[in-house]
C-alpha positions as CSV (number, residue, x, y, z in Angstrom):
1,M,-14.1,27.2,-28.3
2,E,-11.6,25.7,-26.5
3,S,-10.9,22.0,-26.5
4,A,-11.3,19.4,-23.6
5,R,-7.1,19.7,-23.4
6,E,-7.2,23.6,-22.7
7,I,-9.9,23.6,-20.4
8,S,-8.1,24.4,-17.2
9,R,-8.3,21.7,-14.0
10,R,-10.6,23.8,-11.7
11,T,-13.2,24.6,-14.8
12,F,-13.0,21.3,-16.0
13,I,-13.6,19.3,-12.8
14,K,-16.6,21.3,-12.0
15,M,-17.8,20.7,-15.5
16,M,-17.5,17.1,-15.3
17,G,-19.1,17.2,-11.6
18,A,-22.1,18.3,-13.4
19,V,-21.9,16.0,-16.0
20,S,-21.8,13.3,-13.5
21,A,-24.6,14.8,-11.7
22,T,-26.7,14.9,-14.5
23,S,-25.9,11.7,-15.4
24,A,-26.5,10.1,-12.4
25,M,-30.1,11.7,-12.5
26,G,-30.9,11.0,-15.6
27,L,-29.6,6.8,-15.5
28,A,-30.1,6.5,-12.3
29,A,-33.1,8.7,-11.7
30,C,-31.5,10.3,-9.0
31,G,-33.7,12.7,-7.1
32,S,-37.1,10.6,-7.6
33,Q,-39.3,9.2,-4.8
34,R,-37.4,9.2,-1.6
35,A,-38.0,7.2,1.3
36,S,-39.4,9.3,4.3
37,S,-36.8,7.1,7.1
38,A,-33.9,4.7,7.2
39,S,-36.6,1.9,7.5
40,G,-36.1,0.8,4.0
41,S,-40.1,2.2,3.0
42,S,-41.6,4.9,2.0
43,D,-45.2,5.9,3.6
44,S,-46.4,3.5,1.3
45,G,-44.3,0.7,1.6
46,S,-42.6,0.6,-1.9
47,Y,-39.1,0.2,-1.3
48,A,-37.1,-2.6,-0.5
49,D,-34.9,-2.9,2.4
50,T,-32.2,-4.3,1.2
51,I,-29.5,-3.2,-1.5
52,T,-27.1,-5.4,-2.8
53,F,-23.8,-3.9,-4.6
54,G,-22.0,-6.5,-6.7
55,Q,-18.1,-5.6,-6.8
56,G,-14.8,-7.6,-7.9
57,S,-12.9,-8.6,-4.5
58,D,-13.1,-8.2,-1.1
59,P,-12.0,-4.9,0.9
60,R,-8.0,-5.6,1.6
61,G,-9.3,-4.0,5.4
62,L,-12.0,-1.5,6.3
63,D,-9.5,0.7,8.4
64,P,-9.1,4.0,6.1
65,A,-5.1,4.3,7.6
66,Y,-4.1,0.8,6.4
67,V,-5.5,0.4,3.1
68,D,-5.1,2.2,-0.3
69,D,-7.6,0.8,-3.0
70,G,-10.9,1.1,-4.3
71,E,-12.7,-2.0,-2.9
72,S,-11.7,-1.0,0.7
73,A,-13.1,2.4,-0.4
74,K,-16.6,1.3,-1.4
75,V,-17.5,0.2,1.7
76,M,-15.7,2.9,4.1
77,C,-17.3,5.7,2.8
78,H,-20.5,4.5,3.9
79,V,-19.6,3.6,7.3
80,Y,-17.1,6.9,8.0
81,E,-16.6,10.9,7.5
82,N,-14.7,13.3,7.2
83,L,-14.2,16.8,8.3
84,V,-14.8,17.9,4.9
85,T,-16.1,16.2,1.8
86,Y,-16.9,16.2,-1.8
87,D,-20.0,17.8,-3.6
88,D,-22.0,14.8,-4.9
89,E,-21.1,16.2,-8.5
90,N,-17.5,16.9,-8.6
91,C,-14.3,17.5,-5.9
92,D,-15.2,21.1,-4.8
93,I,-15.2,21.0,-1.0
94,K,-18.1,21.2,1.3
95,P,-18.1,21.2,5.3
96,E,-18.9,17.8,6.9
97,L,-18.2,16.8,10.7
98,A,-17.1,20.3,10.7
99,D,-19.8,22.8,10.2
100,S,-16.9,25.6,8.9
101,Y,-13.6,26.2,8.8
102,D,-10.6,28.8,8.7
103,I,-7.5,29.3,7.1
104,S,-4.9,31.7,8.5
105,D,-3.6,34.4,6.0
106,D,0.0,32.6,5.6
107,G,-1.8,29.1,4.5
108,L,-0.1,27.5,7.5
109,T,-3.1,27.3,10.2
110,Y,-6.4,25.6,9.7
111,T,-9.4,25.7,12.1
112,F,-12.2,23.5,12.1
113,H,-15.3,24.0,14.2
114,L,-16.8,20.7,14.5
115,H,-20.7,19.7,14.5
116,E,-21.8,19.4,18.0
117,G,-24.0,15.9,18.9
118,V,-22.5,13.4,16.7
119,K,-22.4,10.0,18.2
120,F,-19.6,7.3,16.7
121,H,-21.1,3.9,16.0
122,D,-20.1,2.6,19.5
123,G,-21.9,5.5,21.4
124,S,-18.5,7.4,21.9
125,D,-18.7,11.3,21.4
126,F,-17.3,13.0,18.2
127,N,-15.2,15.9,19.1
128,A,-11.6,17.2,18.8
129,D,-9.7,14.9,20.8
130,A,-11.0,12.0,19.2
131,V,-10.5,14.1,15.4
132,K,-6.7,15.0,17.2
133,K,-6.3,10.8,17.7
134,S,-8.0,9.6,14.4
135,I,-5.1,11.9,12.9
136,E,-2.0,11.5,15.2
137,R,-1.7,7.9,14.7
138,Q,-0.8,8.6,11.0
139,L,1.5,11.1,11.7
140,E,5.7,11.1,12.4
141,P,6.5,9.0,14.8
142,N,3.2,7.4,15.2
143,R,3.0,6.5,11.2
144,T,3.8,3.2,10.2
145,D,5.6,1.6,7.1
146,D,1.8,0.1,6.3
147,M,-0.1,3.2,6.6
148,T,0.0,3.8,2.5
149,Y,-2.2,7.0,2.2
150,A,-0.5,8.7,6.1
151,S,2.2,10.8,3.6
152,F,-0.2,11.6,1.1
153,V,-2.8,13.3,3.3
154,Y,-0.9,14.8,6.2
155,G,2.6,15.2,4.4
156,T,6.0,14.2,6.4
157,A,6.5,17.3,8.7
158,S,10.1,16.2,9.4
159,E,11.5,16.9,5.7
160,G,9.4,20.3,5.9
161,S,6.2,19.5,4.6
162,G,3.0,18.2,5.7
163,V,0.9,18.9,9.2
164,E,3.4,20.1,12.2
165,S,0.7,19.7,15.1
166,V,-3.0,19.2,16.0
167,T,-4.2,20.5,18.7
168,A,-7.8,20.0,20.7
169,V,-8.5,24.0,21.1
170,D,-11.9,22.7,22.8
171,D,-14.3,20.1,22.4
172,H,-15.2,21.5,18.9
173,T,-12.3,23.3,17.9
174,L,-9.6,21.7,15.8
175,E,-6.0,23.5,15.1
176,I,-4.0,21.7,12.6
177,K,-0.8,23.8,12.1
178,M,1.1,23.2,8.7
179,A,4.9,23.1,8.3
180,A,4.8,24.6,5.0
181,V,2.0,25.8,2.3
182,N,0.0,22.9,0.8
183,A,-2.2,23.6,-1.7
184,A,-3.8,20.2,-1.9
185,F,-4.4,19.9,2.0
186,L,-8.2,20.3,1.7
187,K,-9.2,18.5,-0.8
188,N,-6.5,15.8,0.6
189,M,-9.0,16.0,3.9
190,A,-12.2,15.4,2.2
191,M,-10.6,11.8,1.0
192,V,-11.7,8.2,1.6
193,L,-8.6,6.7,2.3
194,G,-6.4,8.3,5.1
195,A,-8.6,11.0,6.0
196,P,-11.7,9.8,7.5
197,V,-12.2,10.2,11.4
198,V,-12.4,6.9,13.2
199,A,-13.5,6.2,16.7
200,P,-11.3,6.7,19.5
201,V,-11.2,3.0,20.1
202,A,-9.3,0.9,22.5
203,D,-7.6,-0.9,20.1
204,Y,-7.0,0.5,16.4
205,S,-6.4,-2.7,15.1
206,T,-9.5,-4.1,15.3
207,L,-10.6,-1.3,12.7
208,M,-9.4,-3.4,9.6
209,E,-12.1,-5.6,10.5
210,H,-14.8,-3.8,12.3
211,P,-14.8,-0.5,11.3
212,V,-16.3,2.0,14.0
213,G,-17.2,5.6,12.1
214,T,-19.9,8.5,12.6
215,G,-21.5,7.5,9.1
216,P,-25.0,6.8,7.6
217,Y,-24.3,3.1,8.1
218,E,-22.6,1.1,10.6
219,F,-20.9,-2.3,9.9
220,V,-23.0,-5.6,10.5
221,S,-20.5,-8.3,9.3
222,W,-17.8,-9.2,6.8
223,D,-18.1,-13.0,5.4
224,K,-14.5,-13.1,3.6
225,G,-15.0,-14.1,-0.1
226,Q,-18.9,-13.5,0.1
227,N,-19.7,-10.1,1.6
228,V,-19.6,-7.5,3.8
229,K,-23.0,-5.9,5.6
230,L,-24.3,-3.0,6.3
231,Q,-26.9,-1.2,8.2
232,A,-28.4,2.2,8.5
233,F,-27.0,3.5,12.0
234,D,-30.3,4.9,13.9
235,G,-28.3,7.8,16.0
236,Y,-26.8,9.2,12.3
237,W,-26.7,12.7,13.1
238,N,-27.3,14.1,9.1
239,D,-30.7,14.4,8.2
240,E,-29.8,15.1,4.6
241,K,-27.9,12.4,4.2
242,R,-29.8,9.8,6.4
243,A,-29.7,6.4,5.0
244,K,-32.8,5.8,2.5
245,T,-32.3,1.9,2.4
246,K,-31.8,0.1,5.9
247,N,-29.3,-2.6,4.7
248,L,-26.8,-2.4,2.5
249,I,-24.8,-5.6,0.9
250,F,-21.4,-5.6,-0.6
251,R,-21.3,-8.9,-2.3
252,F,-17.5,-10.0,-4.0
253,I,-18.0,-11.8,-7.3
254,T,-14.6,-11.8,-9.0
255,E,-15.7,-12.7,-12.5
256,N,-17.0,-9.8,-14.6
257,A,-19.3,-12.3,-16.7
258,S,-20.7,-13.5,-13.4
259,R,-21.5,-10.6,-12.1
260,V,-23.2,-9.3,-15.0
261,T,-25.6,-12.7,-14.8
262,A,-25.9,-11.6,-11.0
263,L,-27.4,-8.4,-12.0
264,N,-29.9,-10.2,-14.9
265,N,-30.7,-12.2,-12.1
266,G,-32.0,-10.3,-9.8
267,E,-29.0,-11.1,-7.4
268,V,-27.5,-8.0,-7.0
269,D,-28.8,-4.5,-7.8
270,I,-25.7,-2.7,-9.2
271,I,-22.3,-3.6,-10.4
272,D,-19.0,-2.2,-11.4
273,G,-16.2,-3.3,-12.9
274,I,-17.1,-4.3,-16.0
275,D,-16.2,-4.3,-19.4
276,D,-17.3,-3.6,-23.1
277,S,-17.6,-7.2,-23.3
278,V,-20.8,-7.6,-21.3
279,V,-22.7,-3.9,-22.1
280,D,-25.3,-5.8,-24.5
281,Q,-25.6,-8.5,-21.9
282,I,-26.4,-5.9,-19.4
283,K,-28.9,-4.2,-21.9
284,N,-30.7,-7.4,-23.3
285,G,-31.2,-8.4,-19.9
286,G,-33.3,-5.5,-19.0
287,D,-30.9,-3.8,-16.7
288,E,-28.9,-0.1,-17.1
289,L,-25.7,1.2,-17.8
290,F,-24.1,4.1,-16.4
291,T,-20.7,5.4,-18.7
292,R,-18.5,8.3,-18.2
293,D,-14.8,9.1,-18.9
294,G,-12.8,8.4,-15.4
295,M,-10.6,10.1,-13.5
296,N,-7.6,7.1,-13.6
297,I,-4.5,5.4,-15.4
298,N,-4.0,2.2,-16.1
299,Y,0.0,1.6,-16.7
300,M,2.9,-0.7,-16.7
301,A,5.5,-0.2,-13.5
302,F,8.9,-1.1,-14.3
303,N,11.3,-1.9,-11.5
304,T,13.8,0.8,-11.3
305,T,15.8,-0.6,-8.5
306,S,19.1,-1.3,-8.5
307,S,18.4,-5.4,-8.5
308,S,16.5,-5.5,-11.6
309,I,17.4,-5.2,-15.8
310,C,15.0,-2.3,-15.8
311,H,17.3,-0.2,-13.5
312,D,18.5,0.6,-16.8
313,Q,16.3,3.5,-18.6
314,A,17.6,2.4,-21.8
315,V,15.6,-1.2,-21.3
316,R,12.7,0.7,-20.4
317,K,12.9,2.8,-23.1
318,A,13.5,0.1,-25.7
319,I,10.7,-1.9,-23.7
320,A,8.0,1.1,-24.6
321,Q,8.8,1.0,-28.0
322,A,8.2,-2.2,-28.4
323,V,4.6,-1.8,-27.2
324,N,1.9,-0.5,-29.9
325,V,-0.3,1.3,-27.3
326,D,-2.9,2.7,-29.7
327,E,-3.5,-0.9,-30.8
328,L,-3.7,-2.3,-27.8
329,V,-6.2,-0.1,-26.0
330,Q,-8.3,-0.2,-28.9
331,S,-8.4,-4.0,-29.0
332,L,-8.9,-4.6,-25.4
333,Y,-11.6,-1.6,-24.1
334,G,-12.6,-0.6,-27.8
335,D,-14.8,2.8,-27.2
336,Y,-14.7,2.8,-23.1
337,A,-11.0,3.6,-22.8
338,T,-8.9,6.7,-24.0
339,V,-5.0,6.1,-24.8
340,A,-3.0,7.7,-22.1
341,N,-0.9,10.5,-23.4
342,S,0.3,11.4,-19.8
343,V,0.0,10.2,-16.3
344,M,-3.3,12.2,-15.8
345,P,-6.5,12.2,-17.5
346,T,-6.6,14.1,-20.8
347,W,-9.3,16.1,-19.8
348,M,-8.3,17.0,-16.1
349,A,-5.7,19.7,-17.3
350,P,-3.7,20.8,-19.8
351,Y,-0.2,18.9,-18.8
352,D,-0.7,16.3,-21.8
353,E,-1.3,18.5,-25.0
354,D,2.4,18.4,-25.8
355,I,4.0,15.5,-24.1
356,V,6.3,13.2,-26.0
357,Q,6.0,9.3,-25.3
358,T,8.4,7.0,-26.3
359,A,7.0,6.1,-30.2
360,Y,6.1,2.6,-31.2
361,D,9.4,1.5,-32.9
362,P,9.6,-2.3,-32.6
363,D,12.9,-2.8,-34.8
364,A,14.2,-0.5,-32.4
365,A,13.2,-2.2,-29.8
366,K,14.5,-5.6,-31.3
367,A,18.1,-3.9,-32.0
368,A,18.2,-2.2,-29.0
369,L,17.2,-4.8,-26.5
370,A,19.5,-7.5,-28.2
371,S,22.6,-4.8,-27.5
372,L,21.4,-5.0,-24.2
373,G,21.1,-8.4,-24.0
374,V,17.5,-8.5,-22.5
375,T,15.5,-11.8,-23.5
376,K,13.7,-12.7,-20.5
377,L,11.6,-10.1,-18.3
378,T,9.5,-11.5,-14.6
379,C,6.1,-10.4,-14.6
380,I,3.5,-10.3,-11.9
381,T,-0.2,-9.1,-12.0
382,Y,-3.7,-9.2,-10.7
383,S,-6.5,-11.7,-11.6
384,N,-9.5,-9.4,-11.3
385,P,-10.8,-6.6,-12.9
386,R,-9.7,-2.8,-11.9
387,P,-11.5,0.5,-12.2
388,Y,-8.7,1.6,-14.6
389,N,-8.6,-2.0,-16.5
390,T,-11.8,-3.8,-16.6
391,K,-10.0,-6.5,-18.7
392,N,-8.0,-6.9,-15.4
393,G,-4.3,-7.4,-15.1
394,Q,-3.4,-11.1,-16.4
395,T,-5.0,-10.0,-19.8
396,L,-3.1,-6.8,-20.3
397,A,0.0,-8.7,-18.9
398,E,-0.7,-11.2,-21.9
399,A,-1.1,-8.9,-24.6
400,I,1.9,-7.0,-24.0
401,Q,3.5,-10.7,-23.6
402,G,3.1,-10.8,-26.8
403,Y,4.3,-7.8,-28.8
404,L,7.5,-8.4,-26.8
405,S,7.8,-12.2,-28.3
406,K,8.0,-10.1,-31.4
407,V,11.2,-8.3,-30.7
408,G,12.8,-11.4,-29.1
409,V,11.8,-11.2,-25.3
410,T,10.0,-14.0,-23.5
411,M,7.7,-12.7,-20.4
412,D,6.9,-14.4,-17.9
413,I,3.6,-13.8,-16.0
414,T,2.7,-14.9,-12.5
415,P,-1.1,-13.6,-11.8
416,Y,-2.4,-13.0,-8.0
417,D,-5.6,-11.9,-6.7
418,W,-6.0,-8.4,-5.8
419,T,-5.6,-8.8,-1.9
420,T,-2.6,-11.1,-2.5
421,Y,-1.0,-9.1,-5.2
422,K,-1.0,-5.8,-3.3
423,T,1.5,-7.5,-0.7
424,K,3.4,-9.8,-3.4
425,V,4.2,-6.5,-5.7
426,T,6.2,-5.7,-2.5
427,T,8.0,-8.7,-1.5
428,D,8.4,-10.6,-4.7
429,P,11.5,-10.2,-7.4
430,W,9.6,-8.8,-10.9
431,D,10.9,-6.6,-13.7
432,V,7.7,-5.4,-14.7
433,C,4.2,-5.1,-13.5
434,F,1.1,-3.6,-13.9
435,Y,-1.0,-1.2,-11.7
436,G,-3.3,2.1,-11.7
437,W,-4.5,4.5,-10.0
438,T,-7.9,6.4,-9.7
439,G,-8.0,9.9,-8.6
440,D,-8.9,10.6,-4.8
441,N,-9.2,14.2,-5.0
442,G,-9.1,15.9,-8.4
443,D,-5.8,17.4,-7.7
444,P,-2.4,16.9,-10.0
445,D,-0.4,16.5,-7.5
446,N,-2.6,13.2,-6.4
447,F,-1.8,11.8,-9.3
448,M,1.8,13.1,-10.2
449,N,3.3,12.5,-6.5
450,L,2.8,9.1,-6.6
451,L,6.4,8.6,-8.2
452,A,7.6,10.8,-5.7
453,D,6.6,8.8,-2.6
454,A,8.3,6.4,-0.8
455,T,5.5,4.1,0.1
456,P,6.1,0.9,-2.0
457,T,2.8,0.2,-2.8
458,M,2.6,3.6,-4.0
459,N,5.7,4.0,-5.9
460,I,5.2,0.4,-7.6
461,A,8.3,1.4,-9.9
462,Q,10.4,3.0,-6.8
463,F,11.4,5.7,-8.7
464,D,14.1,7.7,-7.2
465,D,14.5,10.8,-8.6
466,A,15.9,13.8,-6.6
467,D,14.8,16.4,-9.7
468,Y,11.6,14.9,-10.1
469,K,11.1,15.4,-6.4
470,A,12.1,18.5,-6.4
471,L,9.2,19.9,-8.5
472,I,6.6,17.8,-6.9
473,A,7.7,19.8,-3.6
474,Q,7.3,22.9,-5.5
475,G,4.3,22.0,-7.2
476,I,2.7,21.5,-3.7
477,T,3.0,24.8,-2.4
478,T,2.5,26.7,-5.2
479,T,-1.0,28.3,-4.6
480,D,-1.5,30.0,-8.4
481,D,-3.2,27.7,-11.0
482,N,-0.9,28.6,-14.1
483,A,2.2,28.2,-12.2
484,R,1.0,24.8,-11.1
485,N,0.1,24.4,-14.5
486,D,3.7,24.7,-15.8
487,I,5.1,22.4,-12.9
488,Y,3.1,19.6,-13.4
489,H,3.8,19.8,-17.0
490,Q,7.4,19.6,-16.4
491,C,6.7,16.2,-14.2
492,E,4.9,14.9,-17.0
493,Q,7.4,15.2,-19.2
494,M,10.3,13.8,-16.9
495,V,8.0,10.7,-16.7
496,A,7.9,10.0,-20.3
497,D,11.4,10.6,-20.6
498,K,12.5,8.7,-17.6
499,Q,9.8,6.0,-18.3
500,P,9.4,4.4,-14.6
501,W,6.0,3.6,-16.0
502,L,4.6,2.9,-19.6
503,V,1.4,4.8,-19.6
504,I,-1.6,2.9,-21.1
505,S,-4.9,3.9,-20.8
506,H,-7.5,6.4,-18.9
507,G,-10.6,3.5,-18.6
508,S,-14.1,4.8,-18.4
509,E,-16.5,4.1,-15.7
510,L,-19.0,1.5,-16.3
511,V,-21.5,0.8,-13.7
512,G,-24.7,-1.7,-14.6
513,Y,-27.7,-1.5,-12.5
514,N,-31.2,-2.2,-12.0
515,P,-33.9,0.4,-13.7
516,K,-35.8,-0.2,-10.1
517,V,-32.9,1.2,-8.4
518,S,-32.5,5.4,-8.0
519,G,-30.7,7.8,-6.0
520,F,-27.2,6.2,-6.0
521,V,-24.2,8.7,-7.3
522,V,-21.1,7.3,-9.1
523,H,-18.5,9.7,-8.2
524,P,-15.8,11.1,-9.9
525,T,-13.4,9.8,-7.2
526,G,-14.8,6.3,-8.3
527,I,-16.4,5.2,-5.5
528,V,-20.8,4.8,-5.6
529,R,-22.4,6.8,-3.1
530,L,-25.3,4.4,-2.0
531,W,-26.8,6.1,1.1
532,A,-29.8,7.9,-1.0
533,A,-30.4,4.8,-2.9
534,Q,-33.4,3.2,-3.0
535,K,-35.0,0.0,-5.0
536,E,-38.6,0.0,-6.1
537,A,-40.4,-2.8,-4.4
């Protein structure tokens, strides 16, 4: 039997999807007792009209062109939709706002045949012109630096990659021409960030705080620091995806323990961003736990720009030698994370099976850092839990601070809430910072391209390596799976050798929920789909 690391990327994603679906059905009774309408009650009136989801922080915003975080995605996936989407069980592509699509033989032209009769929440028509506008605002020369996912989804035509043109052939036919073959393009078009279709509003800037899409829920209000409220959209077009519960509330509770208390007290119905320390509390309180391996990476980024002492690869390697990653992961996360031997999760593809990471060697680290004159580091981090790091960035930073103190290096730590941190990491001076990534689409490019991206909030380390970028460019235009495996394996080893990151762990997905709630889906991309969710009254 093949080991997990020997399973191909495509086969594994399908397998994990099946596990996801089975787990969600078993743990959340998915598929049982569906409501008959969006009113929040079945024919017998046995369901509540509101479900409340507890998450760790506010969204950064609600326009998919301008945000790049999971807290935003969890809300937006209920308001917006895409031309294509992922199956509930995995990252396989299926039609959504497009009924079908065609790809030319040369792989350069995508023709989408759009569903007719769809309305945006503001009453405007969904058509090819609306989709064209939604996409073109993220293409050159319209693209701005704060559209962090634009290059990820659509590429960069001026550099010979990505979308070259978008044409509304007629009201219900859209044609996208590519500058070069992109093996991940369809999967990119299903992502919750960058790719969703927004309404052609007069002022797109309003979408950040008042989103308008075609999804099963429409926006009601956002009380900053408290909650976002959505309600079922009466004019929704897709009967198979119509909201089962009238109201959704996303409530923001920063502390893990407080979120669990709110669940146990019945103040919220579902929570995420929890860690192993609260599992017993959840279960003892009469609630349930969903768990499975996550599609993510938790890492420490080195500032590789010339303004930082970590510009020197020798410094980065010495710091990495000082940290006992195996011990660290077991101490912080127990059974709910695995040690990262590569950027990508071990189960996603065989890229990690012979990657050689920097070995723990505190004596060598101490000698090297002394000879390099490194006695102090500046660190910034985040203070709330993340899907890839349920302990939060400050706790992780303090653990590594302890290892560094043993090799003669002092590390000053400044924590920020997540929203503030996303700005500070691009504006403030730092030598190391903590970050992570949850995969958007199940494709290796989605992980490995981070270190080739020019966007500061994507390529946190600001790693700029011509050889690495050349491999990434080769990988995205290669359609043969085995050949792609070989390319990304080289990328993985280059990251280990040049050390722009210290890879730490892959976190398990943990979701706590009231046993009266059924029908929600925890997707491999880290979002929780709630449109089919119901709660027994």
